[in-house]
mmCIF file of C-alpha atoms in Angstrom:
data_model
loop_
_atom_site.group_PDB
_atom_site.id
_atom_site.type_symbol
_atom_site.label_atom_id
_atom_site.label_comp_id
_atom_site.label_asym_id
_atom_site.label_seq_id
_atom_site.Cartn_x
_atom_site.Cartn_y
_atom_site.Cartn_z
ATOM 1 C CA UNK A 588 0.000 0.000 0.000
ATOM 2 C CA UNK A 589 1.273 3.631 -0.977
ATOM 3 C CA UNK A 590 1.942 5.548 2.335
ATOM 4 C CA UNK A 591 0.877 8.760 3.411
ATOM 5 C CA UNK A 592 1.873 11.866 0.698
ATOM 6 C CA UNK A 593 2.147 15.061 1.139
ATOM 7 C CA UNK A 594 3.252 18.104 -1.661
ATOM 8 C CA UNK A 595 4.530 20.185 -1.767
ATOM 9 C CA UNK A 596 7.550 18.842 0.702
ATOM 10 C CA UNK A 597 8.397 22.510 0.604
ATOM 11 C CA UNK A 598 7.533 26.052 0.226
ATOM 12 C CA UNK A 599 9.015 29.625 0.668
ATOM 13 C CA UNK A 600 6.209 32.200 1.548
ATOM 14 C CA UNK A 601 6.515 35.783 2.241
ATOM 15 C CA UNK A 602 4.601 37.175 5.440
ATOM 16 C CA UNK A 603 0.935 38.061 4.724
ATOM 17 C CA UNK A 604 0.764 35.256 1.732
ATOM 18 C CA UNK A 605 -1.465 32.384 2.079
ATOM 19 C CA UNK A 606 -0.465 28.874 1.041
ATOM 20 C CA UNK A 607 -2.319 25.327 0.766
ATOM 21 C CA UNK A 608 -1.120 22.055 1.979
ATOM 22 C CA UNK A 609 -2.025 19.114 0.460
ATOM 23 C CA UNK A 610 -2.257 15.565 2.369
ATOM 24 C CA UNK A 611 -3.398 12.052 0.555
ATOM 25 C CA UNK A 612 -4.391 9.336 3.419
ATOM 26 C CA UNK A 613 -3.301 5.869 2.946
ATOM 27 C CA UNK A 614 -6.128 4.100 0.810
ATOM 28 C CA UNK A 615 -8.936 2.899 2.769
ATOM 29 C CA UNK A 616 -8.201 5.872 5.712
ATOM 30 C CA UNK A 617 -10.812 7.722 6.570
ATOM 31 C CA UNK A 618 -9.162 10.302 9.019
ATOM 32 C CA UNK A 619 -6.781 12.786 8.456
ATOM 33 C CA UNK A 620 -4.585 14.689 11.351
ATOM 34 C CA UNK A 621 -2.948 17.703 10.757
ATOM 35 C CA UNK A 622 0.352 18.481 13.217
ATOM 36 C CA UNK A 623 2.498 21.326 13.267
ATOM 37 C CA UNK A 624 6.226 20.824 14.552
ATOM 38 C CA UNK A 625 8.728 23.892 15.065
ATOM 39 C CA UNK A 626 11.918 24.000 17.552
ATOM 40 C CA UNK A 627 10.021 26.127 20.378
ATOM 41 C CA UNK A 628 6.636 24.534 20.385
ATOM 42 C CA UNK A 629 7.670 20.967 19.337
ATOM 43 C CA UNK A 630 4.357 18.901 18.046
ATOM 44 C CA UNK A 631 1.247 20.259 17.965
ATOM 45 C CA UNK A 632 -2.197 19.347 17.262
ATOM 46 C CA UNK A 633 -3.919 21.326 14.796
ATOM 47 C CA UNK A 634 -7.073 19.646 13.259
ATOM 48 C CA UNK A 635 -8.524 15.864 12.382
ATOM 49 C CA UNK A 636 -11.105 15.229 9.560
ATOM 50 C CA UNK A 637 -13.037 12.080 9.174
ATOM 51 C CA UNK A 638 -15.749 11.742 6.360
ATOM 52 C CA UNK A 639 -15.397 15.184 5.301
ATOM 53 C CA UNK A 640 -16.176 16.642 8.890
ATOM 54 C CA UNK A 641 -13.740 17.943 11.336
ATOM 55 C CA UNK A 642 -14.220 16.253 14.268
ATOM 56 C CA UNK A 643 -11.111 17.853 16.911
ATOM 57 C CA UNK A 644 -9.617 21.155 16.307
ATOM 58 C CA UNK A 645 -6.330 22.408 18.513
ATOM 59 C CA UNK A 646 -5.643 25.728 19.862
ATOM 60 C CA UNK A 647 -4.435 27.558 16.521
ATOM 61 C CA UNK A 648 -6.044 30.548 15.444
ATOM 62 C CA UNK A 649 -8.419 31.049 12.916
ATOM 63 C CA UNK A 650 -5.720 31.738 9.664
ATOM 64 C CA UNK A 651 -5.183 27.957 9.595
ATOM 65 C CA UNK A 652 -7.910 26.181 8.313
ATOM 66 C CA UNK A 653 -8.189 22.770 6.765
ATOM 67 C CA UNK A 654 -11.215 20.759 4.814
ATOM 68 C CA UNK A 655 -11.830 17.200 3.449
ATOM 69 C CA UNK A 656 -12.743 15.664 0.504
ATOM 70 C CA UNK A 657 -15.245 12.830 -0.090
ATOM 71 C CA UNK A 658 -11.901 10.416 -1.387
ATOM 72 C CA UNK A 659 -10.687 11.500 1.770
ATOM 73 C CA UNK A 660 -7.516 13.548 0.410
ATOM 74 C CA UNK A 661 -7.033 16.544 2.957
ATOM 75 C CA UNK A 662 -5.841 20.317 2.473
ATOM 76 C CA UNK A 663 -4.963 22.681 5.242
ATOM 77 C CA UNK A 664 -5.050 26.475 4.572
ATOM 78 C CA UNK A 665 -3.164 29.461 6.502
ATOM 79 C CA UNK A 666 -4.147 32.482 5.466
ATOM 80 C CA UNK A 667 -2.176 35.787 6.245
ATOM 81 C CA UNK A 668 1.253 34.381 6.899
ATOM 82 C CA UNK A 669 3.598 35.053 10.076
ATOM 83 C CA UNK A 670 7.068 34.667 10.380
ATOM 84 C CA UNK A 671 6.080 32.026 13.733
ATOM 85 C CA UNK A 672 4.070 29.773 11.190
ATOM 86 C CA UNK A 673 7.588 28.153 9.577
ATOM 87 C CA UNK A 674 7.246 24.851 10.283
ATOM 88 C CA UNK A 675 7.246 21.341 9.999
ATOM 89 C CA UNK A 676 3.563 20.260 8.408
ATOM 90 C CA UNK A 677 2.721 16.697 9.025
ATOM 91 C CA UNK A 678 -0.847 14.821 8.161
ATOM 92 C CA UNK A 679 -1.478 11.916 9.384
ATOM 93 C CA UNK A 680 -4.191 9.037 8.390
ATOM 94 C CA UNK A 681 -6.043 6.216 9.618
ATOM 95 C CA UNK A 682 -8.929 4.166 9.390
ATOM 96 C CA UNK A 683 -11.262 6.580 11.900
ATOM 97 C CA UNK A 684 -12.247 4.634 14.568
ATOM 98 C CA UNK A 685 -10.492 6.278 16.943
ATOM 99 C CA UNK A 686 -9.284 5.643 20.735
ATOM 100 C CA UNK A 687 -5.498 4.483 20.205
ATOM 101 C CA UNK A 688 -5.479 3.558 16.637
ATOM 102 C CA UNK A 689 -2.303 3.812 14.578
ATOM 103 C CA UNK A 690 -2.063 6.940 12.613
ATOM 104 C CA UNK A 691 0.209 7.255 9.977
ATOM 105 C CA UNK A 692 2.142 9.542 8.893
ATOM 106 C CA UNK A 693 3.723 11.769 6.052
ATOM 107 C CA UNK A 694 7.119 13.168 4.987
ATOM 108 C CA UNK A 695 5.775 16.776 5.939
ATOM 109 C CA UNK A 696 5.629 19.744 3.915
ATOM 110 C CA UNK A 697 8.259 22.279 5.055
ATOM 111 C CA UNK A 698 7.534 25.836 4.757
ATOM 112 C CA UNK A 699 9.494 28.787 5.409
ATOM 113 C CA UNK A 700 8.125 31.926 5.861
ATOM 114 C CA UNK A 701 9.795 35.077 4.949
ATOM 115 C CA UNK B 225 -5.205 18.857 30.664
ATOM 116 C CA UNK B 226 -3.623 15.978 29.235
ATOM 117 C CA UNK B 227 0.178 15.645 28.915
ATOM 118 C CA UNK B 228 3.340 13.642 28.109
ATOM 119 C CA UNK B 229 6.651 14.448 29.915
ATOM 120 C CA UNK B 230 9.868 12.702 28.542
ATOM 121 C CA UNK B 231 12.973 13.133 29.542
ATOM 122 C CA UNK B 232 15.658 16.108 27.567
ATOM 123 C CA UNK B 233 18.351 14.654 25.794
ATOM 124 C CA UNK B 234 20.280 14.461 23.792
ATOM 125 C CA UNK B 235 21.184 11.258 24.711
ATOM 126 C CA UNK B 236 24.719 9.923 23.771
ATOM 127 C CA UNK B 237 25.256 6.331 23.891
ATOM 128 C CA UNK B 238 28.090 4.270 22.542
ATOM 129 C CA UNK B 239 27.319 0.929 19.746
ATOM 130 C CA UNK B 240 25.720 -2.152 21.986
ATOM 131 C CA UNK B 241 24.635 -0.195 24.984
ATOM 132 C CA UNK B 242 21.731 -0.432 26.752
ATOM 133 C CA UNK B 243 18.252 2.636 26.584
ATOM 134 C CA UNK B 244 16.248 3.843 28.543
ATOM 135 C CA UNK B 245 14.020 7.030 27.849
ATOM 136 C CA UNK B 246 11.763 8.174 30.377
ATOM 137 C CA UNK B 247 8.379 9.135 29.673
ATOM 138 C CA UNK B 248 5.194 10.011 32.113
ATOM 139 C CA UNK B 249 1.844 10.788 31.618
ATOM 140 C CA UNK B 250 -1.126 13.135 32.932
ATOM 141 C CA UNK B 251 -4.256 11.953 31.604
ATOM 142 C CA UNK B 252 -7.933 10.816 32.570
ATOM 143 C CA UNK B 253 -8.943 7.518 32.018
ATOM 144 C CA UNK B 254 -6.961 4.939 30.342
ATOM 145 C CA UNK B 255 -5.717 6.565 27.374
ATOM 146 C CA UNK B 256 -3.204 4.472 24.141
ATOM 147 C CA UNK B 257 0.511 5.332 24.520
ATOM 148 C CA UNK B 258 2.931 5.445 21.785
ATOM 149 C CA UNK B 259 6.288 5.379 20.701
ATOM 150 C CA UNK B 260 6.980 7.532 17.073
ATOM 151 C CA UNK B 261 10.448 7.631 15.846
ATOM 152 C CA UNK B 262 11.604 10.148 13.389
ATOM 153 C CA UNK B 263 14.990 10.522 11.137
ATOM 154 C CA UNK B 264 16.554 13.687 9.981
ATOM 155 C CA UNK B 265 14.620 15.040 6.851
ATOM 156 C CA UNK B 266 11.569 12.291 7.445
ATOM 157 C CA UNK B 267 8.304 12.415 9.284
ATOM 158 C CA UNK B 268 7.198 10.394 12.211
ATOM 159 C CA UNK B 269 7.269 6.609 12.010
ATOM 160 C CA UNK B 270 5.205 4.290 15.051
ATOM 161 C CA UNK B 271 8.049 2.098 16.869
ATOM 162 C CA UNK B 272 5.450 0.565 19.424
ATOM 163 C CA UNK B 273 2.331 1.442 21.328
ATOM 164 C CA UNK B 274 0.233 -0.157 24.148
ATOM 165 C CA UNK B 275 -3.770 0.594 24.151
ATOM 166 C CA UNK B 276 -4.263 -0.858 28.161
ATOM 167 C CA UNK B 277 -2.451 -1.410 31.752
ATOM 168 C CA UNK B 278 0.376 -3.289 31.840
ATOM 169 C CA UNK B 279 0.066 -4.047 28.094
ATOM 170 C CA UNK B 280 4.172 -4.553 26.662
ATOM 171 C CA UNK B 281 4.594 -2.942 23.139
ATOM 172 C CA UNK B 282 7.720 -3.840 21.549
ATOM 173 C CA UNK B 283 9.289 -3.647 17.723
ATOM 174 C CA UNK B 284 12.956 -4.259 16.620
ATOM 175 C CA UNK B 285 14.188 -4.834 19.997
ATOM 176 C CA UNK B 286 12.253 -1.734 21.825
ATOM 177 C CA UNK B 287 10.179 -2.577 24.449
ATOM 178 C CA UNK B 288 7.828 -0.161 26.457
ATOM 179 C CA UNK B 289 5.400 -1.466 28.999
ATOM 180 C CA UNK B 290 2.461 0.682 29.982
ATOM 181 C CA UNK B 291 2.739 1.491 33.990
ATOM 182 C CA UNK B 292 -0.575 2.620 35.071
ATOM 183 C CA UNK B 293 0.460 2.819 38.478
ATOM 184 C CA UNK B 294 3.319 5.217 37.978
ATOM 185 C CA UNK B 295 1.616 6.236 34.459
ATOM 186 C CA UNK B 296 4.815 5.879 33.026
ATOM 187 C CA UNK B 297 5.701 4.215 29.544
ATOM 188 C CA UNK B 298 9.364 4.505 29.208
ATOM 189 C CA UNK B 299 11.185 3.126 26.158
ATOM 190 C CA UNK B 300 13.959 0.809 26.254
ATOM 191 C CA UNK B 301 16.493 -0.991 23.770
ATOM 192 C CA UNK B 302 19.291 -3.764 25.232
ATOM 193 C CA UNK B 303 21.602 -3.097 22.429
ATOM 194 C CA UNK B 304 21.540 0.200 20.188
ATOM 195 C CA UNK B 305 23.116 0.164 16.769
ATOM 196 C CA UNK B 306 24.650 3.112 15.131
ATOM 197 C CA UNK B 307 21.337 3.477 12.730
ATOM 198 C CA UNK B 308 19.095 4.089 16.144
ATOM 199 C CA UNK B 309 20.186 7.802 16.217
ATOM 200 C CA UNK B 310 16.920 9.253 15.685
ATOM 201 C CA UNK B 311 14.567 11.679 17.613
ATOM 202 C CA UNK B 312 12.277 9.584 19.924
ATOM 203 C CA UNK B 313 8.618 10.939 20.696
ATOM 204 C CA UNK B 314 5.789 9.572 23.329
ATOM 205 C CA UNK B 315 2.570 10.248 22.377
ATOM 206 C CA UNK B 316 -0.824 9.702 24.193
ATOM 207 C CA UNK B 317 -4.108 9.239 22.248
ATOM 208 C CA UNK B 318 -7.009 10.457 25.220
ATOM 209 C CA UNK B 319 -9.319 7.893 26.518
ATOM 210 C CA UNK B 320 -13.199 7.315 25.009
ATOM 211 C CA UNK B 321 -14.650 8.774 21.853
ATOM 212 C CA UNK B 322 -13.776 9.115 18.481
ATOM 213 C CA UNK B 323 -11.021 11.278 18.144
ATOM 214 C CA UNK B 324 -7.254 10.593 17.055
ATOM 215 C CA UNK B 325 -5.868 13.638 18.564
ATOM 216 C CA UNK B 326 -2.300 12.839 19.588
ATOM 217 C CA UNK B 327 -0.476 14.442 22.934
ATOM 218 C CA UNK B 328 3.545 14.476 22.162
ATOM 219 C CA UNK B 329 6.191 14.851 24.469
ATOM 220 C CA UNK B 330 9.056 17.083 23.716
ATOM 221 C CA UNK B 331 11.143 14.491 21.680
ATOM 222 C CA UNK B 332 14.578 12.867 22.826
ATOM 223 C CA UNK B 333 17.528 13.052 20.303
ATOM 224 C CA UNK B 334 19.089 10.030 20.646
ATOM 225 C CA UNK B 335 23.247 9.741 18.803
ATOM 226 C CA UNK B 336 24.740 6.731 18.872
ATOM 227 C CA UNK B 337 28.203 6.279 18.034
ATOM 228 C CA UNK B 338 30.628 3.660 16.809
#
């Protein structure tokens, strides 16, 4: 089975931009994680889809964003870029059921913001 | 809230050593514990995890048992091998209901060296 992929693996952004990650779940996963991972904060929790709903959002503001499609592929959205939002991207999948299943996850997007 | 706590590194060991790396929980209920790994330039990988008390998870010679009485889950290797030297996360996935948010301690660089 393909793994988790995620594109672009990186990205250069100036400050107020907006970009779009991209995230493709293993086949078969229905839930998709988003995590962001810098030096200072280390991993955080940012949002999980399942079936096109998001179902757990962390404590980001409002400029990051992310939605679902029905074959399950994920995108995440920040909106009005700041310096603090270079970072390690990383989506996860799995099959949705929740409580302790394996997620999986992908090489990351990095983006720099300047 | 819920949290992980592992211990700082980095961790220096020499080839054929034996690891530990500490990790304790806060968390209500009985929630899954995991152990990701992740290489330089990669995204997380799952080494082991344990869904219940005193449940053993172990993978290419790491073991971690889940200690619900000192809510501890601390990783260990008898012998590490030069291709070891990663960054070590523990994760917690909370107790009951559907979601796959994941809790992450800090991360432990572990080098190995010949």
């Amino acid at each position: 089975k393909a793994g988790v992929t995620q594109t672009p693996r990186y990205l250069i952004k100036t400050r107020g931009q907006q970009v779009t990650l991209s995230c493709s779940p293993i086949s078969g996963h229905r839930s998709v994680s988003w995590y962001q991972q810098t030096p200072g904060q280390g991993l955080q929790f940012l949002f999980e889809y399942f079936s096109e709903t998001q179902r757990n959002k962390g404590n980001f503001p409002g400029r990051f964003s992310g939605r679902q499609f029905s074959n399950s592929r994920s995108e995440m959205n920040v909106s009005t870029l700041e310096l603090g939002d270079s970072a390690l991207y990383l989506c996860a999948s799995s099959s949705g059921t929740g409580g302790g299943e394996t997620q999986y996850f992908g090489p990351g997007t990095r983006l720099l913001v300047l | 809230g819920d949290s992980v706590t592992q211990m700082e590194g980095p961790v220096t060991l020499s080839e054929e050593a034996f690891l530990t790396i500490n990790c304790t929980y806060t968390a209500t209920g009985y929630p899954s514990l995991f152990w990701y790994v992740q290489y330089p330039g990669e995204g997380l990988q799952l080494l082991l995890k344990a869904t219940k008390a005193d449940d053993k998870g172990s993978n290419k010679g790491f073991e971690a048992t889940y200690r619900k009485e000192t809510t501890s889950f601390h990783l260990e290797k008898g012998s590490v091998q030069v291709s070891d030297s990663a960054v070590y996360f523990c994760a917690l996935s909370a107790f009951g209901g559907a979601t796959n948010k994941l809790i992450f301690g800090t991360g432990t660089l572990l080098a190995v060296q010949p």
